[in-house]
PDB file of C-alpha atoms in Angstrom:
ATOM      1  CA  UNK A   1      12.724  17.556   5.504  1.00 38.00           C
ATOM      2  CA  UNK A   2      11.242  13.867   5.998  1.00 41.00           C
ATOM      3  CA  UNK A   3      11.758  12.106   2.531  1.00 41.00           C
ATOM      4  CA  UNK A   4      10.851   8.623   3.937  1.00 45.00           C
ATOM      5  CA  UNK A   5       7.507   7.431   2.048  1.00 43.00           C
ATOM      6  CA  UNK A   6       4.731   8.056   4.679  1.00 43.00           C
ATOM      7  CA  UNK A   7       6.434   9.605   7.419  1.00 44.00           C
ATOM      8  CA  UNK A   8       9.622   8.105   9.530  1.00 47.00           C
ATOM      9  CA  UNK A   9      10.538   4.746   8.610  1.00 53.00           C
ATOM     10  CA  UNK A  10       9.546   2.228  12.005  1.00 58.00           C
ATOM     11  CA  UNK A  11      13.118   1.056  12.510  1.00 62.00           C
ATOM     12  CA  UNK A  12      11.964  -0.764  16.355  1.00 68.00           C
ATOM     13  CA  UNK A  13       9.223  -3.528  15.285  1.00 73.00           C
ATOM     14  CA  UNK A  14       9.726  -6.368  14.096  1.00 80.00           C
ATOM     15  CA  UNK A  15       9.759  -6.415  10.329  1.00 82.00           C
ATOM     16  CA  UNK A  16      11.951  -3.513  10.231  1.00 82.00           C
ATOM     17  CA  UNK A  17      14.921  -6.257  10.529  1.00 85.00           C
ATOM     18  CA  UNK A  18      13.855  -8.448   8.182  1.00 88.00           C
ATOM     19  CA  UNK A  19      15.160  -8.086   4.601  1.00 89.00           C
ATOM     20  CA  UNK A  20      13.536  -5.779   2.667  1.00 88.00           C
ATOM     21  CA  UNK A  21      13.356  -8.132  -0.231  1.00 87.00           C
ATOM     22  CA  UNK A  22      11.915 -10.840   1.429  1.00 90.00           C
ATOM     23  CA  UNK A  23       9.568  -8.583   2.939  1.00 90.00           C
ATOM     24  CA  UNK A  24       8.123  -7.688  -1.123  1.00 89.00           C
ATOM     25  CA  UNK A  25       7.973 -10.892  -2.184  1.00 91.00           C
ATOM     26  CA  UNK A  26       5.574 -12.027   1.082  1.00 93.00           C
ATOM     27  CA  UNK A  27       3.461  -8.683   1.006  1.00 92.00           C
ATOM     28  CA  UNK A  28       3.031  -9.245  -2.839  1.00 93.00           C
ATOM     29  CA  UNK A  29       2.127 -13.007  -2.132  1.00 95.00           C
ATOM     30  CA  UNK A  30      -0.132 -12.279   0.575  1.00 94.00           C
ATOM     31  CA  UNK A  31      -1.688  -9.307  -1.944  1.00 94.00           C
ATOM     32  CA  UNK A  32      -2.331 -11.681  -4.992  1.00 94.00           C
ATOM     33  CA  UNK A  33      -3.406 -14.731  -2.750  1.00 94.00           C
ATOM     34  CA  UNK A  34      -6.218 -11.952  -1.475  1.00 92.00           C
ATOM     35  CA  UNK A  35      -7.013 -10.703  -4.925  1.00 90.00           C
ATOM     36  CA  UNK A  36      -7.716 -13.685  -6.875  1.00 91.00           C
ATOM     37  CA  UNK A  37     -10.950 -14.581  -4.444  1.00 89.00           C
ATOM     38  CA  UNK A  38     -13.628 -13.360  -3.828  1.00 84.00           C
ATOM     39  CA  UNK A  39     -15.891 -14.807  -1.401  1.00 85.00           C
ATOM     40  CA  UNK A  40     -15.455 -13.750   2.138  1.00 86.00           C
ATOM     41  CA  UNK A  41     -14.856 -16.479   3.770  1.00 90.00           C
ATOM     42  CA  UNK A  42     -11.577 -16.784   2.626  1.00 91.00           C
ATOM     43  CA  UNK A  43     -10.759 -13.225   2.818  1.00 90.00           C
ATOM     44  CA  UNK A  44     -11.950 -12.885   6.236  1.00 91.00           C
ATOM     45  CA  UNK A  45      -9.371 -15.888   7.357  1.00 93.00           C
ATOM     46  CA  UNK A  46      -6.846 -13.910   5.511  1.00 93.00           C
ATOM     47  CA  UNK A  47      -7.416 -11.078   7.521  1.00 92.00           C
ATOM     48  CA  UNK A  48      -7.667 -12.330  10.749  1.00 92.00           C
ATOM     49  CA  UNK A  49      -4.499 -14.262  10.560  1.00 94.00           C
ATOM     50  CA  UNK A  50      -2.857 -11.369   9.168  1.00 92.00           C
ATOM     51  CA  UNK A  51      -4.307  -9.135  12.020  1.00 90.00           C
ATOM     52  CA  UNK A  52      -2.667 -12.228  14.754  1.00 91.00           C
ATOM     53  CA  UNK A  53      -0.041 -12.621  13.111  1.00 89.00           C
ATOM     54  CA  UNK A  54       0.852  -8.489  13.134  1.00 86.00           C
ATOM     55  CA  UNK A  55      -0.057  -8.742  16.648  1.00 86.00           C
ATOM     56  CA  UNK A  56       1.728 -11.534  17.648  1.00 86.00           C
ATOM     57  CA  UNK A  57       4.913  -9.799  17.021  1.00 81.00           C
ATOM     58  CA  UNK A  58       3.900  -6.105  18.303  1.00 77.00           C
ATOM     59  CA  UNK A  59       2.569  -4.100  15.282  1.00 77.00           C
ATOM     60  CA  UNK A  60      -0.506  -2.523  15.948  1.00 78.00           C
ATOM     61  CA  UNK A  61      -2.688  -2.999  13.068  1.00 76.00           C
ATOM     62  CA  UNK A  62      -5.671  -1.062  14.482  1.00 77.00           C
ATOM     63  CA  UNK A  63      -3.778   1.919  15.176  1.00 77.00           C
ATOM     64  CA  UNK A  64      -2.339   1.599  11.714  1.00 75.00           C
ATOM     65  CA  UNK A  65      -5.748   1.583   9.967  1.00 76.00           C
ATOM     66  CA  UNK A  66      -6.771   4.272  11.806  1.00 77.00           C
ATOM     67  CA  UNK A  67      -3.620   6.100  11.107  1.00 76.00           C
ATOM     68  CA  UNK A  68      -4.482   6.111   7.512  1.00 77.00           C
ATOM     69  CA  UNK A  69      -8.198   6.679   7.661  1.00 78.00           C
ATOM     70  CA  UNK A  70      -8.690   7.550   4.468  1.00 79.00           C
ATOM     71  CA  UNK A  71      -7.839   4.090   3.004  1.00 83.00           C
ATOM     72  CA  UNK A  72     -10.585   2.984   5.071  1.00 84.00           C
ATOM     73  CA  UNK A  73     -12.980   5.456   3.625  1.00 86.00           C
ATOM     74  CA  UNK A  74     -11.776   4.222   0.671  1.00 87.00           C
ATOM     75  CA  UNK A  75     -12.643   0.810   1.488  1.00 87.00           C
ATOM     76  CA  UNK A  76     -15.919   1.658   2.528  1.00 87.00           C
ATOM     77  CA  UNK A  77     -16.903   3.243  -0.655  1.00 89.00           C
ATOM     78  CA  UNK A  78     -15.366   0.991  -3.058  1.00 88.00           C
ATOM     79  CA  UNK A  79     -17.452  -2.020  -1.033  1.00 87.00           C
ATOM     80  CA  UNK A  80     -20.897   0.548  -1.174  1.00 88.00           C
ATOM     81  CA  UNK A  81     -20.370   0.977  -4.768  1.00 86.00           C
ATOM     82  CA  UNK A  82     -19.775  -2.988  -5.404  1.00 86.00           C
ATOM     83  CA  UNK A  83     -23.128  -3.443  -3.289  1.00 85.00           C
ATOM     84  CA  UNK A  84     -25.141  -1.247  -5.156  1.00 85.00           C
ATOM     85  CA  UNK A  85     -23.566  -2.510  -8.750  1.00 85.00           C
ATOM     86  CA  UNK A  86     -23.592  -6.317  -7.681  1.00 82.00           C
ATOM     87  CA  UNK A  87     -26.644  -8.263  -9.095  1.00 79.00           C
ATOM     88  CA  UNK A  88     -29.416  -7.954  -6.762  1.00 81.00           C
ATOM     89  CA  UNK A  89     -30.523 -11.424  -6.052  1.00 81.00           C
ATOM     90  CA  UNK A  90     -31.615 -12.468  -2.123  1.00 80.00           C
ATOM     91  CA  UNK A  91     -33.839 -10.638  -0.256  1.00 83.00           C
ATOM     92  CA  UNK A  92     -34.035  -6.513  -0.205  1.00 82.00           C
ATOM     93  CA  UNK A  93     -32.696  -5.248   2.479  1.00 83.00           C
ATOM     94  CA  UNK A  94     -32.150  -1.483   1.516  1.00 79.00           C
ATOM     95  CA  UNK A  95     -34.649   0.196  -0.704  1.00 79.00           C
ATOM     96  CA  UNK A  96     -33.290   3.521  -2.147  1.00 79.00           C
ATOM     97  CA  UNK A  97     -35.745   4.089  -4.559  1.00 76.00           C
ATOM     98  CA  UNK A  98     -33.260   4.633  -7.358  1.00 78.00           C
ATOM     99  CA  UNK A  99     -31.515   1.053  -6.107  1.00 81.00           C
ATOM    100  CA  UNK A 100     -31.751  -1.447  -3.878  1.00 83.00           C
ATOM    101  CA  UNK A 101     -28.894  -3.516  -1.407  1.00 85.00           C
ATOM    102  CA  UNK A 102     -29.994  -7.123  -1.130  1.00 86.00           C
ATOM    103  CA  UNK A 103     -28.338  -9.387   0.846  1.00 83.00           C
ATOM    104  CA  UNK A 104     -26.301 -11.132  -2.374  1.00 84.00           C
ATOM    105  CA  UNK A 105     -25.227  -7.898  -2.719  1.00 85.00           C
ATOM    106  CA  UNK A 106     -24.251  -6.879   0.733  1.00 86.00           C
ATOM    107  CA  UNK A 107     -22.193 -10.078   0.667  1.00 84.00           C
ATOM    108  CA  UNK A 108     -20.159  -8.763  -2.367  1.00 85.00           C
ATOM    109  CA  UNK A 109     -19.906  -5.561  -1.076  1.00 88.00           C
ATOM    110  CA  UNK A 110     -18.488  -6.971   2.402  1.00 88.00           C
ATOM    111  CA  UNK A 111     -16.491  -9.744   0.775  1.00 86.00           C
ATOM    112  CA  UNK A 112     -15.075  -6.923  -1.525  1.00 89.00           C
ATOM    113  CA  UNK A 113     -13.948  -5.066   2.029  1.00 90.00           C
ATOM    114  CA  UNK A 114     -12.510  -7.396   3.439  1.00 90.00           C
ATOM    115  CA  UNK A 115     -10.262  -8.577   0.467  1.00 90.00           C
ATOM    116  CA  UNK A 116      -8.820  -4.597   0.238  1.00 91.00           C
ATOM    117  CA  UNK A 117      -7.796  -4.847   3.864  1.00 90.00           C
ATOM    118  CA  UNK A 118      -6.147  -7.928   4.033  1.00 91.00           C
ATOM    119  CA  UNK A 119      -4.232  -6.520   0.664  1.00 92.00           C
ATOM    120  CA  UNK A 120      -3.816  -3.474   2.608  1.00 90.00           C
ATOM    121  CA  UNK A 121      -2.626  -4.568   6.148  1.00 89.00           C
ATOM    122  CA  UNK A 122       0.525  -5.925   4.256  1.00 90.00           C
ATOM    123  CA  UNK A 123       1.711  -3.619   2.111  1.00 87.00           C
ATOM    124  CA  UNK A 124       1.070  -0.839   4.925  1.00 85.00           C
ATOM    125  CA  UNK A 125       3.408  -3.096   6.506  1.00 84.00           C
ATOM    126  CA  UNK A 126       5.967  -3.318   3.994  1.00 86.00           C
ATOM    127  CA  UNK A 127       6.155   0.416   3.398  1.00 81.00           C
ATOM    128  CA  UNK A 128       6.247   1.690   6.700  1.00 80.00           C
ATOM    129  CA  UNK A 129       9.005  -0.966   7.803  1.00 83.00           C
ATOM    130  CA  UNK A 130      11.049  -0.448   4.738  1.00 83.00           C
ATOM    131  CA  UNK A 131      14.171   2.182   3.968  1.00 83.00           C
ATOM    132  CA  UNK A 132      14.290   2.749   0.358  1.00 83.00           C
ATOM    133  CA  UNK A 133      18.215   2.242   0.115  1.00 83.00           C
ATOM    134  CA  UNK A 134      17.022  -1.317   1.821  1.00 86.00           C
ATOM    135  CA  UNK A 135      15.456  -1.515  -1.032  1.00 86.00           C
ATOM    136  CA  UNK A 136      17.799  -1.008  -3.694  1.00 85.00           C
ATOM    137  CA  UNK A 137      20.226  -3.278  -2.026  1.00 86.00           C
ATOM    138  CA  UNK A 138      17.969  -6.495  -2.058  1.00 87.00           C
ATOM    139  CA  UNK A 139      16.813  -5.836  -5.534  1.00 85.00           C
ATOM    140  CA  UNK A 140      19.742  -5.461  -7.022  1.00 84.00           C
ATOM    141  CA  UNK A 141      21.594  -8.121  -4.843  1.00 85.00           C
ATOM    142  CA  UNK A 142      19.158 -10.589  -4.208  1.00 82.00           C
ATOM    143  CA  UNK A 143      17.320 -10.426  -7.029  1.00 83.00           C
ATOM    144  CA  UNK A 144      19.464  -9.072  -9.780  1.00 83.00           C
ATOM    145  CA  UNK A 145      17.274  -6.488 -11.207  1.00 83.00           C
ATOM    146  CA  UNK A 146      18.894  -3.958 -13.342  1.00 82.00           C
ATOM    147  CA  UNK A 147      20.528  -1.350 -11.412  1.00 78.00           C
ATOM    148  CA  UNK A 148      19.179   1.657 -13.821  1.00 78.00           C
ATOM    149  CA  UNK A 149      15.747   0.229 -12.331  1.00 80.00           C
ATOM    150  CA  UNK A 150      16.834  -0.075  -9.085  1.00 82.00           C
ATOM    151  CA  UNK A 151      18.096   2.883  -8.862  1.00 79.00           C
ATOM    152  CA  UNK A 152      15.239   4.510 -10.499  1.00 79.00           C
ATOM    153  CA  UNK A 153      13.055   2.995  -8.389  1.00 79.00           C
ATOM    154  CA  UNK A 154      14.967   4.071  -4.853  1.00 81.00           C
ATOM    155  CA  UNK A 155      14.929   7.477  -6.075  1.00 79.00           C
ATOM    156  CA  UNK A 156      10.872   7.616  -6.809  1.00 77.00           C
ATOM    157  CA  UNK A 157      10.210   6.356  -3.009  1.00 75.00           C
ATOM    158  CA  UNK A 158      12.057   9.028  -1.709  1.00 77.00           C
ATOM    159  CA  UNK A 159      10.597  11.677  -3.611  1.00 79.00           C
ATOM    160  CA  UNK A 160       7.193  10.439  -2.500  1.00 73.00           C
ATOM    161  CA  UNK A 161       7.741  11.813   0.631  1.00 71.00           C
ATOM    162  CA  UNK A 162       8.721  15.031  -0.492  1.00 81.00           C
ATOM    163  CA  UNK A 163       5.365  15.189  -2.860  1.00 81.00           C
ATOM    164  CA  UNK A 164       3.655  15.099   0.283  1.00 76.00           C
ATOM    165  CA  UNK A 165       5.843  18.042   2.324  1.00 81.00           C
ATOM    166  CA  UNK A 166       5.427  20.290  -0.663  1.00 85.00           C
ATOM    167  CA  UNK A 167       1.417  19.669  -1.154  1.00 83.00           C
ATOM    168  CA  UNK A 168       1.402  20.572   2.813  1.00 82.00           C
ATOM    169  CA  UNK A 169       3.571  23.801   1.795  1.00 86.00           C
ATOM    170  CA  UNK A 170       1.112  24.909  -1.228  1.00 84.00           C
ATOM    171  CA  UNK A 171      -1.934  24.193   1.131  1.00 82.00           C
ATOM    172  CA  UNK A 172      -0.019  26.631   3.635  1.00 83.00           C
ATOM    173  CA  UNK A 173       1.104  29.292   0.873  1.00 82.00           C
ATOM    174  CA  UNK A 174      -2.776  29.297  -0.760  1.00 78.00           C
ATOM    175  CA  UNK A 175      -4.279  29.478   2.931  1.00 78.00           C
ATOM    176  CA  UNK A 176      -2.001  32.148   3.556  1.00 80.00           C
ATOM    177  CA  UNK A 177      -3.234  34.699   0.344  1.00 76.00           C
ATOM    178  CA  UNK A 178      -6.586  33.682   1.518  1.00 71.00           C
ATOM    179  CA  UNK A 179      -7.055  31.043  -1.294  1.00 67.00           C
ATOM    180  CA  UNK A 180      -9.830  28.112  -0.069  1.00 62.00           C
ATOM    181  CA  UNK A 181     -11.082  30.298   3.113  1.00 60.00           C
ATOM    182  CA  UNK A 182     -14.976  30.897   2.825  1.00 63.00           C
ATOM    183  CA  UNK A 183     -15.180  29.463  -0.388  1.00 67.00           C
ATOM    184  CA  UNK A 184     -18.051  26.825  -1.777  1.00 71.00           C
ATOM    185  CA  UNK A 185     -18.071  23.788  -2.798  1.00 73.00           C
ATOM    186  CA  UNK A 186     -17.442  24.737  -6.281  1.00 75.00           C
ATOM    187  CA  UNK A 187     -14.559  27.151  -5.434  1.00 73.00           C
ATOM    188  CA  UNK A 188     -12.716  24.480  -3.109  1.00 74.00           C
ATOM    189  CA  UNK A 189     -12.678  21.958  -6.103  1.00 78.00           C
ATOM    190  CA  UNK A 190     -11.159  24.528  -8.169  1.00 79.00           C
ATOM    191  CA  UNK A 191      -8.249  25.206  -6.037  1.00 78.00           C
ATOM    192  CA  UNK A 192      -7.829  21.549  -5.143  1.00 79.00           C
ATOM    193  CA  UNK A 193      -7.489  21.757  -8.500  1.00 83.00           C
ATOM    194  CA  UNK A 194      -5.456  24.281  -9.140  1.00 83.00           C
ATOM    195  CA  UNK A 195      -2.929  23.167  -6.130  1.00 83.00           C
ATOM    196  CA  UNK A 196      -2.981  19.437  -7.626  1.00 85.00           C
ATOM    197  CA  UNK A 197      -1.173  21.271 -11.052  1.00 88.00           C
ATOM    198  CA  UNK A 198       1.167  23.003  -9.061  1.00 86.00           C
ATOM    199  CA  UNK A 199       2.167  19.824  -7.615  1.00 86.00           C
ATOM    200  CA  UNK A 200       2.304  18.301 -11.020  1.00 88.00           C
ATOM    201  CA  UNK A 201       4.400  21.020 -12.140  1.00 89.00           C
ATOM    202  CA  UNK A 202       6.836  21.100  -9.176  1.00 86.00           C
ATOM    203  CA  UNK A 203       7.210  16.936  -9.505  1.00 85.00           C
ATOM    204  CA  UNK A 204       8.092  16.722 -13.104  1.00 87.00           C
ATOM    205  CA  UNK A 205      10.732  20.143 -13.115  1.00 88.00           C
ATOM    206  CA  UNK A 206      12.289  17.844  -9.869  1.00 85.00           C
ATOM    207  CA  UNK A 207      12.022  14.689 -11.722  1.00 82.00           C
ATOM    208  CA  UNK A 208      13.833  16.237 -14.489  1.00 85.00           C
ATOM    209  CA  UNK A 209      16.534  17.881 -12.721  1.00 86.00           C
ATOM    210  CA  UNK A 210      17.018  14.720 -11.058  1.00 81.00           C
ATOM    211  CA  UNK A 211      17.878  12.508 -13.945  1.00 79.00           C
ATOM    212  CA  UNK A 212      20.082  14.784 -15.148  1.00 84.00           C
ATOM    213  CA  UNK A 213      22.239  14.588 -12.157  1.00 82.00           C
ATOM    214  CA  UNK A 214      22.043  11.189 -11.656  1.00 76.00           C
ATOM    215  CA  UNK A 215      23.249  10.601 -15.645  1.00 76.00           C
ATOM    216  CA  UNK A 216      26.016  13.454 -15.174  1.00 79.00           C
ATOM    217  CA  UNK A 217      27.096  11.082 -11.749  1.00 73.00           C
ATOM    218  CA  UNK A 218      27.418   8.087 -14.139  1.00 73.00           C
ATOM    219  CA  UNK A 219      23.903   6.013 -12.364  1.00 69.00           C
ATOM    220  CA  UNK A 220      22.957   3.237 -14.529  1.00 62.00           C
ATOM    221  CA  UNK A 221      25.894   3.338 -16.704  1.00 65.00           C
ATOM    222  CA  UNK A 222      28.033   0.214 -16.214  1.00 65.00           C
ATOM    223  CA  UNK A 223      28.247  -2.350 -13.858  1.00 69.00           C
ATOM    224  CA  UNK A 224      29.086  -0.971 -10.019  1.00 69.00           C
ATOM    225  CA  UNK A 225      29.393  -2.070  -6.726  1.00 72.00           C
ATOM    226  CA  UNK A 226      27.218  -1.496  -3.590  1.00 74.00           C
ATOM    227  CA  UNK A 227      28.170   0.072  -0.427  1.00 73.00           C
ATOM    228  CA  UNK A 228      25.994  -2.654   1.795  1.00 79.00           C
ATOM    229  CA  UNK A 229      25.051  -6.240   1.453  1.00 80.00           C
ATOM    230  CA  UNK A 230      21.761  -7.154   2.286  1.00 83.00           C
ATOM    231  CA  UNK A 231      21.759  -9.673   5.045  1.00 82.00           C
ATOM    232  CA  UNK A 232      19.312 -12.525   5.921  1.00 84.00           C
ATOM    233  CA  UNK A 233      18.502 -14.300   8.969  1.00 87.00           C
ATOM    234  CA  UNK A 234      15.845 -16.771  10.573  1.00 90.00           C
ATOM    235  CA  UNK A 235      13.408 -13.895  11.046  1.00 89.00           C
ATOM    236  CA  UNK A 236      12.741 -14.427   7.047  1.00 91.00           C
ATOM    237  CA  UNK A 237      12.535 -17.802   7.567  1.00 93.00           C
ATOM    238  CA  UNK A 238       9.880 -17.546  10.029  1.00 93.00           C
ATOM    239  CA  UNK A 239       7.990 -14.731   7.967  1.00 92.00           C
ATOM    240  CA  UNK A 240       7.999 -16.972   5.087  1.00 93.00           C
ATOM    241  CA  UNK A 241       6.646 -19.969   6.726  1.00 95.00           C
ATOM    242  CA  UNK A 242       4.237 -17.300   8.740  1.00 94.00           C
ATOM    243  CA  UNK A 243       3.171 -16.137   5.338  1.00 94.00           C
ATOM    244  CA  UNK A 244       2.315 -19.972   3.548  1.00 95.00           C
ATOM    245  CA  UNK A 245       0.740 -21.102   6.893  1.00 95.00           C
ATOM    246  CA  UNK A 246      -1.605 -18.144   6.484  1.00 95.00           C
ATOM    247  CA  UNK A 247      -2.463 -18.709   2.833  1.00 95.00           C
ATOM    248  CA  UNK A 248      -2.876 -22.486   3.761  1.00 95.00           C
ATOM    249  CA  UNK A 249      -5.254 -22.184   6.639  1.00 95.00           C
ATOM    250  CA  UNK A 250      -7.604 -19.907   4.632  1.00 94.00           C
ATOM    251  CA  UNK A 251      -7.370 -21.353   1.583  1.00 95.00           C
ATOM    252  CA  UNK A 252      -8.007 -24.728   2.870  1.00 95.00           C
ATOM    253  CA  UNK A 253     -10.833 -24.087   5.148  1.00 94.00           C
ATOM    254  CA  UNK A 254     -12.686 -22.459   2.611  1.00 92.00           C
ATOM    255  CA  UNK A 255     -11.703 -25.603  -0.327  1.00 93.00           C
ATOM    256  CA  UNK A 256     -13.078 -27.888   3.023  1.00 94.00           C
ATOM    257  CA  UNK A 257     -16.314 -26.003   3.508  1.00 92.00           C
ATOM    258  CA  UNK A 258     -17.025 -25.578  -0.040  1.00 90.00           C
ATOM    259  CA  UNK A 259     -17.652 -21.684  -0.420  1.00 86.00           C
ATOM    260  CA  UNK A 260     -14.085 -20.705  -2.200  1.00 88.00           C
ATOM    261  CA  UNK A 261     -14.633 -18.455  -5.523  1.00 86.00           C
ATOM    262  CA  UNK A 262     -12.029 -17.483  -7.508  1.00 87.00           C
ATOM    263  CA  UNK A 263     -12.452 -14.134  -9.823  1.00 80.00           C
ATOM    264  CA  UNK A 264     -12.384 -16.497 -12.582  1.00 79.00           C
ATOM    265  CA  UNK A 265     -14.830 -19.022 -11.928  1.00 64.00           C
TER     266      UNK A 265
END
């Protein structure tokens, strides 16, 4: 059974060599530098460098996005809802009777797209490049984190990809009584339902057994040593610099032009 988060881990492009620590702290950089704006100008440079800079080095960021369509739709609805909650100032451009889209609001709504997929396109990155056991080596190495936490931590990304192999199975096992087949609307939100609990269930009896056995094996006890070192090379270097270049270019064209917001202002 696959127990990598998301499917196989891409061990052939390019940030699959890189350290998996450096690779958290640029995805979270990248992530906060997109969150704390909000007009689109500066979220659209963010994106479009990210989307060069991914294909510069021969990660398909289309393909990935479609991979994982439903993070799209879930981009598309969270920037319709922002549209239709956003003050409506500018000039109507969708009546629905019940609301209206004006084109302040469409501009919020877009601006609020465009910052989830450039906070997206990295961390999609990040976790489909990244081994778990990576991981745990950098953050306890590199960055000294506890290793009860570490450890804890390694053990919840695996076991991500195992939540999704046994919501497959139930599907399978409820399709197979003929649970969901023929049923309404009504009837498929109560087994979704129902098949969510069972998950629930199954997680927390497997999240139990496994801290048992990793306290009767001693984890997080004392100090102890690690089987691998994590290793660095000019390939972080470059990401880094990559990465600030990026957050530079967009940040400064916008301060240059005039049109940068911040959440807080």
């Amino acid at each position: 059974m696959n127990t990598d988060f998301f499917g196989a881990i891409d061990r052939n492009s390019y940030f699959s060599r890189l350290n998996a620590g450096v690779k958290l702290a640029v995805s979270f950089t990248l992530i906060i530098a997109a969150l704390i704006v909000r007009d689109p100008l500066t979220s659209g440079i963010l994106f479009g460098l990210e989307l060069l800079a991914f294909i510069l080095v021969g990660f398909r960021p289309v393909n990935l996005l479609a991979k994982f369509w439903p993070i799209l739709i879930a981009v598309l609805t969270t920037g319709w809802s922002v549209a239709l909650l956003s003050a409506k100032t500018g000039e109507v451009i969708l009546n629905l009777g019940f609301n209206t889209i004006t084109t302040d609001s469409a501009a919020v709504g877009i601006a609020m797209m465009i910052r989830s997929l450039a906070m997206v396109l990295p961390t999609l990155a990040f976790v489909l490049t990244t081994d778990p056991t990576d991981l745990g080596d950098s953050l306890a190495q590199t960055f000294k984190l506890p290793a009860r936490f570490v450890l804890a931590t390694v053990a919840a990304l695996r076991l991500v990809g195992i939540l999704f192999a046994e919501w497959n199975a139930l599907g399978q096992a409820r399709r197979a009584r003929g649970l969901g087949a023929g049923q309404s609307l009504v009837g498929r939100a109560q087994t979704f339902a129902g098949q969510s609990f069972a998950l629930l269930v199954q997680a927390i009896r497997r999240g139990s057994r496994l801290a048992v056995t990793m306290e009767a094996r001693g984890f997080g006890s004392g100090e102890r040593t690690w089987a691998r070192v994590p290793t660095y090379s000019r390939g972080d270097v470059y990401v880094c610099i990559a990465a600030a270049v990026i957050i530079a270019v967009a940040y400064g064209s916008s301060i240059a032009v005039g049109t940068i917001q911040f959440l807080w202002g």
